[in-house]
Amino acid sequence: MIDLRSDTVTKPTEEMRKAMYTADVGDDVYREDPTVRELEETAAEILGKEEALFVTSGTQGNQIAVLTHCRPGQELLLEEESHIFYYESGAVAALAGVQTRTIPGHRGAMDPQDVLNAIRTDDIHYPETGLICLENTHNRAGGAVIPVENMKAIYSIAQKNNVPVHLDGARLFNAAAAAGVDVKEFAKNTDTVQICLSKGLGAPVGSIIAGDAEFITTARKWRKRLGGGMRQAGVIAAPGLIGLTKMKDRLGEDQWNARILAEAIESVPGMKLARQPETNIVVADVAGLNITSDVFVERLRSEGVISGTFGPTFVRFVTHYDVNEDQIQEAIEAIAKVARQ
Amino acid sequence: MIDLRSDTVTKPTEEMRKAMYTADVGDDVYREDPTVRELEETAAEILGKEEALFVTSGTQGNQIAVLTHCRPGQELLLEEESHIFYYESGAVAALAGVQTRTIPGHRGAMDPQDVLNAIRTDDIHYPETGLICLENTHNRAGGAVIPVENMKAIYSIAQKNNVPVHLDGARLFNAAAAAGVDVKEFAKNTDTVQICLSKGLGAPVGSIIAGDAEFITTARKWRKRLGGGMRQAGVIAAPGLIGLTKMKDRLGEDQWNARILAEAIESVPGMKLARQPETNIVVADVAGLNITSDVFVERLRSEGVISGTFGPTFVRFVTHYDVNEDQIQEAIEAIAKVARQ
Amino acid sequence: MIDLRSDTVTKPTEEMRKAMYTADVGDDVYREDPTVRELEETAAEILGKEEALFVTSGTQGNQIAVLTHCRPGQELLLEEESHIFYYESGAVAALAGVQTRTIPGHRGAMDPQDVLNAIRTDDIHYPETGLICLENTHNRAGGAVIPVENMKAIYSIAQKNNVPVHLDGARLFNAAAAAGVDVKEFAKNTDTVQICLSKGLGAPVGSIIAGDAEFITTARKWRKRLGGGMRQAGVIAAPGLIGLTKMKDRLGEDQWNARILAEAIESVPGMKLARQPETNIVVADVAGLNITSDVFVERLRSEGVISGTFGPTFVRFVTHYDVNEDQIQEAIEAIAKVARQ
Amino acid sequence: MIDLRSDTVTKPTEEMRKAMYTADVGDDVYREDPTVRELEETAAEILGKEEALFVTSGTQGNQIAVLTHCRPGQELLLEEESHIFYYESGAVAALAGVQTRTIPGHRGAMDPQDVLNAIRTDDIHYPETGLICLENTHNRAGGAVIPVENMKAIYSIAQKNNVPVHLDGARLFNAAAAAGVDVKEFAKNTDTVQICLSKGLGAPVGSIIAGDAEFITTARKWRKRLGGGMRQAGVIAAPGLIGLTKMKDRLGEDQWNARILAEAIESVPGMKLARQPETNIVVADVAGLNITSDVFVERLRSEGVISGTFGPTFVRFVTHYDVNEDQIQEAIEAIAKVARQ
Ligand SMILES: [Ca+2]
Ligand SMILES: [Ca+2]
Ligand SMILES: [Ca+2]
Ligand SMILES: [Ca+2]
Ligand SMILES: [Ca+2]
Ligand SMILES: [Ca+2]
């Protein structure tokens, strides 16, 4: 099977497996796991933040950030299809007691003026605006890159209003690869950032949150409450470290493959792109085939290619390390075949 | 001063004051206050629900409804400028752990199709849709009446999807007066409803929530947790009972005064209506005067008329029992004078 | 019926009813109700605190205090039978996300050393100790007075450890009357205090919380979230003001009546006192009559006297303004009669 | 260094490392990781429950259980030094909004009668009793085994009162080894159970919760909200599976070593046992040495042995796979040396 559902399906590489086999470990609850510490220090440096914390998932990293930045009764501003709002099971309200106020974006980017307008003034009827969350690349906008300039403008507004900014950078390295800039350029326009090791970076498990030392100290305690404190976590930090230091430089390939796939889809009669891909996510509209995305995904699966529905007529394909250029060609053939049915 | 900020400013009438003076009371925590019981039974009957509960405010009634209907991790669908989302200090997240998902409405009414689309499917990434809240009349839509047909369509969708519906009917009697129908016509398209006694109905304090017996039993416990359980509450239930039985029939006057005020404002050079008033709320746009609403409100106050800002250039006027037709004429003159400055 | 269940059953006096009838009111959400303001200023002065806030019940006052002092994930130290733990429906966890850590007391007073031992050290496994709550008089300890010296010792420990102290002083005026000291002597050994107007002070509804200005500002917002913000609340503040200024000086009578009742009970064959009364609460043990408290309470009710169960064989009597000395004598006769059955 | 702080410090064995290296993995969020599924099925079978769920820690497993069983406003009954109350950072209140009601135990076991007395009756002032938690072996009681009979008596009371029972069985296999019974004997007197893979069982990371299918479905969603949903989690499930199937049979050795250590400590002048060890935890009292536990632990560390403080004069030693009998002898010599200082 050629699995294009998500870059989360990447399996650990041989090098990663060896790293798990040989990882130097200790009890990380006592902060004695050298591999975890190395991962956290490396991540902090790459992201340009003071400290970093290893967590078990992107959702956990985002939730800890919200719990650490906010108090119950505050309001969180975020794009209306952002992962934190859309795909985290309502956790920000359930765990942090924070109200979500969503802003419609353009290709995932909120207009800074809209953000400014949504910041609450001081009034007993209003929640206080406690946090602004950004997402880059933006998943539901089809892997769109939020431009550094947009982030900068929002961060400037946030700082003037004493509101912190958190970046859900689950695919931040894809954004950096596409924009041709260092991840630090994005990260510096935020107070805190979350990145995933288990998507394009190929690690089996884990994410990182980074920020200043005070933030990480409180975040570590919230991680404990959520049960994210692990013992000999070095065994999973080791492949994460490889992802972080070696895999990030090959994300251009995924983007290249996405471009090839997108161009092929554009030429399939009855199919079109929902939008031009910017990174490793391709969203196709199958409305012209007069079938729903459910049906398309099912038929394509029986041709050996796994994709995902992304709305009634939208189908999502995500390129990643475990699918090479030859397999992309095979996938294209399968897509064309299904479209002809 | 002629106070047109809100119908909440209504002061108790002489009859209400006498009712407080003579009210038969008991300890309502033991459910021995006869006046509270009479108010609750009367309200249940008027609203066509099995039981009712006296609470100290509209916010408390709405919050208790959300706490009773929902569990943490669920999602609440509501109009994007509804009171529960906009003006209740983020309490639904802080107290009930429920995520708000807002839908833009047209004159306060959500498109039933949008509601249907926003109901979450069964997926581990999604919060469950736990409640739909409506608001009638809709405050920020300028006192707009949500048509019975719209409520019926939404309630039908809700029932098909096993999602309860709560109505924030803080000004439901104004809606009924404007639509010329009984409040039951609105209430029957909901599971639970909240009405305010202290706005157009003129009581000093209090609201009612109504629903089935099981709902009220659980709601009573949440009221206790919020500290809304009171002792000899009959002293405030007594004026509420007068509001509920006698004042509701005079809300047509407030609507009439709002219409007079609106027509006058339309003829003031530089001013226009933000929208045609449907009930007792008039929203004027002062942009044509080249001043902000803040400035306008302040200048008008020095002419003896109190109004409220409702956005950068919008000013809100609310008619009510304590402002008679003569005072409306005085207010119109003051408005015209300020507009000429 | 002679109702000795609780001093909460007190009904408003004629003077209080007149005060409601004539109360000068305004919209307290805009802070324009002069009677509420007068009540709050008077209460702050009497309690020796910077500011005060009118709330609808003792439970609401206590919950607002916990919400204002604490953050989720903190721990609250309090006596194991204190009202906040025992009788507030688990609200401190439900609303404030705060863990209760209970300490067994002696006649309601916690040993300062036990309090010190229960304060958590800095460890990732531990909640932070966020608040210490005291209760004076202590309801379940039979109206016991917590000595000023005990409060002082605990407050000193709290301050050394940067933990605030809140006093549930629902019956603080009874404590002051019994100890012969001003309520300020108790209140000064706390950061914040709650007092009830509707118990011994005889008002129909309401409580007060007091503390410094910053505390009250945040508390006011939490009151809004709980729905405790009221409109023309002056109508209930007016009788509260009478309770606060005039009724507090007659609490000695209730104590006197409790003493008479207690002495009579001691002489009834088969009955004894669970403990010597210190204020207006008398707890009798009916084990020697070979009946449960349920049976005793029911039989006594059919003799025209209402009391309450307080454990399997304990019965509670609370003296108050609405039961005079003659009625106490009648109650004594009824008790003796039931005991002979 | 000989590390006797905790059995959490166990490092993965060579066999476990090989298992990680070769683990068959998939994306467990889609439930496609065969190793995770095998672990969950094996665990369910061993524990005698319908289904099981892999989580990242014991704390996470316990918290998910509380979130799944309870609603905010309920009360949780548990032993006063239980891990959930003592060592989980107040998470049950912070996340689940549940009030803790603690009961003092005897060697970690609550008296069933005390549990019965603590179950709340139906009263508007009371939280509903939502869950009873047991802990076996009981950590702070020095690894004490809660007898099956005690669990059975409590479970019977719980069932009669419709209250579910959760078992924190972080060290349940140690209890089973000591009692000479199958873990199922304990687990059948509960609704749900949590076991740790990373303590005596030697795995680097992870725990299991088990219960009926409906419980696990809801638990899976709460795991997602807490961020415990992982991708290629098979890499850590693989060593967990070895722990679960192979290591559990060698826990008798740890118990044997604890016994040897305890007997030696009893013969050291100035030291005595805080209690007789039942499993792999030895608690010594150093009061007779006229030093605090802090000082003792520090001096012992400089002799190459790591222990932990467990109160002002109590020191805890935990035996496990990574410390063999020879090292126990070395530890004994070091302890005797420090005691002579
Ligand atoms: Ca992966
Ligand atoms: Ca009013
Ligand atoms: Ca909360
Ligand atoms: Ca009263
Ligand atoms: Ca381990
Ligand atoms: Ca909560």
Short mmCIF file of N, CA and C and ligand atoms in Angstrom, two decimals, chain B residues 232, chain C residues 7-10 198 202-204, ligand 4:
data_model
loop_
_atom_site.label_atom_id
_atom_site.label_comp_id
_atom_site.label_asym_id
_atom_site.label_seq_id
_atom_site.Cartn_x
_atom_site.Cartn_y
_atom_site.Cartn_z
N GLN B 232 -34.85 33.47 51.98
CA GLN B 232 -36.22 34.00 51.87
C GLN B 232 -36.34 34.78 50.55
N ASP C 7 -30.68 29.05 61.71
CA ASP C 7 -30.93 30.49 61.74
C ASP C 7 -31.14 31.05 60.33
N THR C 8 -30.98 30.20 59.33
CA THR C 8 -31.28 30.67 57.97
C THR C 8 -32.77 30.92 57.79
N VAL C 9 -33.60 30.29 58.63
CA VAL C 9 -35.05 30.41 58.45
C VAL C 9 -35.59 31.77 58.90
N THR C 10 -34.75 32.57 59.55
CA THR C 10 -35.20 33.90 59.97
C THR C 10 -35.87 34.64 58.82
N SER C 198 -28.05 36.51 56.04
CA SER C 198 -29.38 35.87 56.10
C SER C 198 -29.50 34.83 57.20
N GLY C 202 -30.60 37.96 60.16
CA GLY C 202 -32.01 38.06 59.86
C GLY C 202 -32.43 38.54 58.48
N ALA C 203 -31.49 38.88 57.63
CA ALA C 203 -31.87 39.38 56.31
C ALA C 203 -32.42 38.23 55.46
N PRO C 204 -33.23 38.55 54.46
CA PRO C 204 -33.80 37.46 53.67
C PRO C 204 -32.78 36.76 52.77
CA CA E 4 -32.95 34.62 56.85
#
